[in-house]
């Protein structure tokens, strides 16, 4: 399997005084449910495809650049936007840019309110910032939507 930008095997570190949310048996991936980029058309399609390729190769800098270009050019369907914001948020998270990560996970959830992986990723980000109440609420939402079940496709 290709390396992903943001590892998801454990909760992110927090400040010593902040409570840490413990994730019991977290899934191996935090959602990379990319729309088939080959099927996309529109102004941002080529950059979206390049972003997915970079993301799957573990190149977060390339993924950030190409997702941003794809979003700016427009013409992407709602599902591609939700996936792209989730993936770009994972790259921001990996670089400890938590404000940007939260903004992207918020966008992904606004585009698809049942996007379980985006809730999970936002939970990890809240946890990294020491906001255990919001982290727990999003983690519960992710699991209620089926995140982590073998029979689900978040």
PDB file of C-alpha atoms in Angstrom:
ATOM      1  CA  UNK A   1       0.000   0.000   0.000  1.00  0.00           C
ATOM      2  CA  UNK A   2       1.192   3.518  -0.659  1.00  0.00           C
ATOM      3  CA  UNK A   3       2.259   5.602   2.317  1.00  0.00           C
ATOM      4  CA  UNK A   4      -0.299   8.182   3.408  1.00  0.00           C
ATOM      5  CA  UNK A   5       0.492  11.723   4.497  1.00  0.00           C
ATOM      6  CA  UNK A   6      -1.011  11.573   7.961  1.00  0.00           C
ATOM      7  CA  UNK A   7      -0.623   8.511  10.165  1.00  0.00           C
ATOM      8  CA  UNK A   8      -3.769   7.496  12.032  1.00  0.00           C
ATOM      9  CA  UNK A   9      -2.664   4.708  14.313  1.00  0.00           C
ATOM     10  CA  UNK A  10      -2.669   6.737  17.515  1.00  0.00           C
ATOM     11  CA  UNK A  11      -3.998   9.939  18.958  1.00  0.00           C
ATOM     12  CA  UNK A  12      -1.856  12.984  18.350  1.00  0.00           C
ATOM     13  CA  UNK A  13       0.306  14.281  21.194  1.00  0.00           C
ATOM     14  CA  UNK A  14      -1.147  17.001  23.375  1.00  0.00           C
ATOM     15  CA  UNK A  15       0.243  19.499  25.811  1.00  0.00           C
ATOM     16  CA  UNK A  16       1.156  17.865  29.136  1.00  0.00           C
ATOM     17  CA  UNK A  17      -1.744  19.481  31.007  1.00  0.00           C
ATOM     18  CA  UNK A  18      -4.363  18.626  28.384  1.00  0.00           C
ATOM     19  CA  UNK A  19      -6.360  15.413  28.732  1.00  0.00           C
ATOM     20  CA  UNK A  20      -5.657  12.925  25.982  1.00  0.00           C
ATOM     21  CA  UNK A  21      -8.397  11.126  24.126  1.00  0.00           C
ATOM     22  CA  UNK A  22      -7.491   7.464  23.904  1.00  0.00           C
ATOM     23  CA  UNK A  23      -8.644   5.811  20.702  1.00  0.00           C
ATOM     24  CA  UNK A  24      -9.385   2.156  21.235  1.00  0.00           C
ATOM     25  CA  UNK A  25      -8.484   0.158  18.154  1.00  0.00           C
ATOM     26  CA  UNK A  26      -8.328   3.067  15.702  1.00  0.00           C
ATOM     27  CA  UNK A  27      -8.647   2.113  12.056  1.00  0.00           C
ATOM     28  CA  UNK A  28      -5.490   1.857   9.970  1.00  0.00           C
ATOM     29  CA  UNK A  29      -6.597   4.679   7.651  1.00  0.00           C
ATOM     30  CA  UNK A  30      -8.545   7.854   8.281  1.00  0.00           C
ATOM     31  CA  UNK A  31     -10.375   7.727   5.000  1.00  0.00           C
ATOM     32  CA  UNK A  32      -8.948   8.159   1.561  1.00  0.00           C
ATOM     33  CA  UNK A  33     -12.187   7.661  -0.285  1.00  0.00           C
ATOM     34  CA  UNK A  34     -11.089   9.641  -3.317  1.00  0.00           C
ATOM     35  CA  UNK A  35     -13.433  10.163  -6.181  1.00  0.00           C
ATOM     36  CA  UNK A  36     -11.969   8.466  -9.224  1.00  0.00           C
ATOM     37  CA  UNK A  37      -9.939  11.391 -10.516  1.00  0.00           C
ATOM     38  CA  UNK A  38      -9.826   9.930 -14.029  1.00  0.00           C
ATOM     39  CA  UNK A  39     -13.611  10.391 -14.260  1.00  0.00           C
ATOM     40  CA  UNK A  40     -13.506  14.090 -13.340  1.00  0.00           C
ATOM     41  CA  UNK A  41     -13.829  16.912 -15.806  1.00  0.00           C
ATOM     42  CA  UNK A  42     -13.774  20.629 -15.211  1.00  0.00           C
ATOM     43  CA  UNK A  43     -11.212  23.317 -14.602  1.00  0.00           C
ATOM     44  CA  UNK A  44      -9.700  21.737 -11.467  1.00  0.00           C
ATOM     45  CA  UNK A  45      -9.699  18.103 -12.631  1.00  0.00           C
ATOM     46  CA  UNK A  46      -6.018  17.884 -13.597  1.00  0.00           C
ATOM     47  CA  UNK A  47      -4.860  19.454 -10.351  1.00  0.00           C
ATOM     48  CA  UNK A  48      -7.221  17.216  -8.385  1.00  0.00           C
ATOM     49  CA  UNK A  49      -5.698  14.134 -10.062  1.00  0.00           C
ATOM     50  CA  UNK A  50      -2.185  15.423  -9.307  1.00  0.00           C
ATOM     51  CA  UNK A  51      -3.200  16.074  -5.692  1.00  0.00           C
ATOM     52  CA  UNK A  52      -4.523  12.531  -5.247  1.00  0.00           C
ATOM     53  CA  UNK A  53      -1.322  11.103  -6.752  1.00  0.00           C
ATOM     54  CA  UNK A  54       0.841  13.238  -4.457  1.00  0.00           C
ATOM     55  CA  UNK A  55      -1.293  12.402  -1.412  1.00  0.00           C
ATOM     56  CA  UNK A  56      -1.129   8.657  -2.098  1.00  0.00           C
ATOM     57  CA  UNK A  57       2.661   8.914  -2.508  1.00  0.00           C
ATOM     58  CA  UNK A  58       2.995  10.660   0.869  1.00  0.00           C
ATOM     59  CA  UNK A  59       3.937  14.005  -0.705  1.00  0.00           C
ATOM     60  CA  UNK A  60       1.938  16.394   1.444  1.00  0.00           C
ATOM     61  CA  UNK A  61       3.574  19.500   0.000  1.00  0.00           C
ATOM     62  CA  UNK A  62       2.548  18.457  -3.503  1.00  0.00           C
ATOM     63  CA  UNK A  63      -0.913  17.437  -2.322  1.00  0.00           C
ATOM     64  CA  UNK A  64      -1.447  20.765  -0.547  1.00  0.00           C
ATOM     65  CA  UNK A  65      -0.365  22.720  -3.622  1.00  0.00           C
ATOM     66  CA  UNK A  66      -2.494  20.756  -6.092  1.00  0.00           C
ATOM     67  CA  UNK A  67      -5.619  20.541  -3.900  1.00  0.00           C
ATOM     68  CA  UNK A  68      -5.457  24.306  -3.395  1.00  0.00           C
ATOM     69  CA  UNK A  69      -5.126  24.879  -7.137  1.00  0.00           C
ATOM     70  CA  UNK A  70      -7.981  22.471  -7.894  1.00  0.00           C
ATOM     71  CA  UNK A  71     -10.268  24.209  -5.390  1.00  0.00           C
ATOM     72  CA  UNK A  72      -9.372  27.637  -6.770  1.00  0.00           C
ATOM     73  CA  UNK A  73     -10.053  26.576 -10.383  1.00  0.00           C
ATOM     74  CA  UNK A  74     -13.407  25.050  -9.458  1.00  0.00           C
ATOM     75  CA  UNK A  75     -15.643  22.780 -11.462  1.00  0.00           C
ATOM     76  CA  UNK A  76     -15.325  19.801  -9.095  1.00  0.00           C
ATOM     77  CA  UNK A  77     -18.336  17.796  -7.922  1.00  0.00           C
ATOM     78  CA  UNK A  78     -19.366  17.948  -4.269  1.00  0.00           C
ATOM     79  CA  UNK A  79     -17.993  14.460  -3.459  1.00  0.00           C
ATOM     80  CA  UNK A  80     -14.569  15.342  -4.891  1.00  0.00           C
ATOM     81  CA  UNK A  81     -14.547  18.560  -2.878  1.00  0.00           C
ATOM     82  CA  UNK A  82     -15.399  16.716   0.345  1.00  0.00           C
ATOM     83  CA  UNK A  83     -12.686  14.104  -0.279  1.00  0.00           C
ATOM     84  CA  UNK A  84     -10.177  16.769  -1.239  1.00  0.00           C
ATOM     85  CA  UNK A  85     -10.805  18.917   1.820  1.00  0.00           C
ATOM     86  CA  UNK A  86     -10.544  15.834   4.037  1.00  0.00           C
ATOM     87  CA  UNK A  87      -7.232  14.833   2.463  1.00  0.00           C
ATOM     88  CA  UNK A  88      -5.825  18.367   2.504  1.00  0.00           C
ATOM     89  CA  UNK A  89      -6.852  18.585   6.153  1.00  0.00           C
ATOM     90  CA  UNK A  90      -4.919  15.388   6.850  1.00  0.00           C
ATOM     91  CA  UNK A  91      -1.831  16.981   5.300  1.00  0.00           C
ATOM     92  CA  UNK A  92      -2.270  20.113   7.418  1.00  0.00           C
ATOM     93  CA  UNK A  93      -2.699  17.886  10.482  1.00  0.00           C
ATOM     94  CA  UNK A  94       0.480  15.991   9.624  1.00  0.00           C
ATOM     95  CA  UNK A  95       2.324  19.318   9.575  1.00  0.00           C
ATOM     96  CA  UNK A  96       0.740  20.403  12.901  1.00  0.00           C
ATOM     97  CA  UNK A  97      -1.212  23.218  11.190  1.00  0.00           C
ATOM     98  CA  UNK A  98      -4.303  22.521  13.266  1.00  0.00           C
ATOM     99  CA  UNK A  99      -6.306  25.655  12.441  1.00  0.00           C
ATOM    100  CA  UNK A 100      -6.040  24.925   8.714  1.00  0.00           C
ATOM    101  CA  UNK A 101      -6.801  21.244   9.303  1.00  0.00           C
ATOM    102  CA  UNK A 102      -9.948  22.087  11.293  1.00  0.00           C
ATOM    103  CA  UNK A 103     -11.115  24.495   8.595  1.00  0.00           C
ATOM    104  CA  UNK A 104     -10.743  21.796   5.931  1.00  0.00           C
ATOM    105  CA  UNK A 105     -12.456  19.104   8.002  1.00  0.00           C
ATOM    106  CA  UNK A 106     -15.287  21.574   8.672  1.00  0.00           C
ATOM    107  CA  UNK A 107     -15.609  22.138   4.901  1.00  0.00           C
ATOM    108  CA  UNK A 108     -15.635  18.389   4.209  1.00  0.00           C
ATOM    109  CA  UNK A 109     -18.376  17.846   6.803  1.00  0.00           C
ATOM    110  CA  UNK A 110     -20.385  20.807   5.475  1.00  0.00           C
ATOM    111  CA  UNK A 111     -20.263  19.224   2.013  1.00  0.00           C
ATOM    112  CA  UNK A 112     -21.153  15.752   3.308  1.00  0.00           C
ATOM    113  CA  UNK A 113     -22.664  15.594   6.783  1.00  0.00           C
ATOM    114  CA  UNK A 114     -22.283  11.803   6.800  1.00  0.00           C
ATOM    115  CA  UNK A 115     -18.548  11.790   6.000  1.00  0.00           C
ATOM    116  CA  UNK A 116     -17.442   9.633   8.939  1.00  0.00           C
ATOM    117  CA  UNK A 117     -13.716   9.857   8.177  1.00  0.00           C
ATOM    118  CA  UNK A 118     -13.837  13.670   8.261  1.00  0.00           C
ATOM    119  CA  UNK A 119     -15.449  13.534  11.719  1.00  0.00           C
ATOM    120  CA  UNK A 120     -12.737  11.120  12.832  1.00  0.00           C
ATOM    121  CA  UNK A 121      -9.981  13.349  11.462  1.00  0.00           C
ATOM    122  CA  UNK A 122     -11.510  16.430  13.051  1.00  0.00           C
ATOM    123  CA  UNK A 123     -11.654  14.495  16.331  1.00  0.00           C
ATOM    124  CA  UNK A 124      -7.930  13.816  16.100  1.00  0.00           C
ATOM    125  CA  UNK A 125      -7.290  17.500  15.467  1.00  0.00           C
ATOM    126  CA  UNK A 126      -9.371  18.631  18.429  1.00  0.00           C
ATOM    127  CA  UNK A 127      -7.524  16.071  20.528  1.00  0.00           C
ATOM    128  CA  UNK A 128      -4.162  17.431  19.378  1.00  0.00           C
ATOM    129  CA  UNK A 129      -5.283  20.894  20.496  1.00  0.00           C
ATOM    130  CA  UNK A 130      -6.359  19.587  23.909  1.00  0.00           C
ATOM    131  CA  UNK A 131     -10.108  19.969  23.327  1.00  0.00           C
ATOM    132  CA  UNK A 132     -11.169  16.567  24.582  1.00  0.00           C
ATOM    133  CA  UNK A 133     -14.914  17.342  24.722  1.00  0.00           C
ATOM    134  CA  UNK A 134     -15.100  18.211  21.014  1.00  0.00           C
ATOM    135  CA  UNK A 135     -12.734  15.365  20.175  1.00  0.00           C
ATOM    136  CA  UNK A 136     -14.969  12.867  21.940  1.00  0.00           C
ATOM    137  CA  UNK A 137     -18.128  14.265  20.317  1.00  0.00           C
ATOM    138  CA  UNK A 138     -16.642  13.956  16.819  1.00  0.00           C
ATOM    139  CA  UNK A 139     -15.228  10.505  17.550  1.00  0.00           C
ATOM    140  CA  UNK A 140     -18.687   9.361  18.651  1.00  0.00           C
ATOM    141  CA  UNK A 141     -20.221  10.887  15.508  1.00  0.00           C
ATOM    142  CA  UNK A 142     -17.653   9.081  13.328  1.00  0.00           C
ATOM    143  CA  UNK A 143     -18.401   5.721  14.914  1.00  0.00           C
ATOM    144  CA  UNK A 144     -22.178   6.280  14.739  1.00  0.00           C
ATOM    145  CA  UNK A 145     -21.741   6.907  11.012  1.00  0.00           C
ATOM    146  CA  UNK A 146     -19.901   3.594  10.694  1.00  0.00           C
ATOM    147  CA  UNK A 147     -16.262   4.651  10.748  1.00  0.00           C
ATOM    148  CA  UNK A 148     -14.020   1.726  11.572  1.00  0.00           C
ATOM    149  CA  UNK A 149     -16.517  -1.005  10.680  1.00  0.00           C
ATOM    150  CA  UNK A 150     -15.353  -3.445   8.068  1.00  0.00           C
ATOM    151  CA  UNK A 151     -18.719  -3.358   6.303  1.00  0.00           C
ATOM    152  CA  UNK A 152     -18.896   0.419   6.000  1.00  0.00           C
ATOM    153  CA  UNK A 153     -17.693   2.907   3.426  1.00  0.00           C
ATOM    154  CA  UNK A 154     -17.413   6.289   5.186  1.00  0.00           C
TER     155      UNK A 154
END
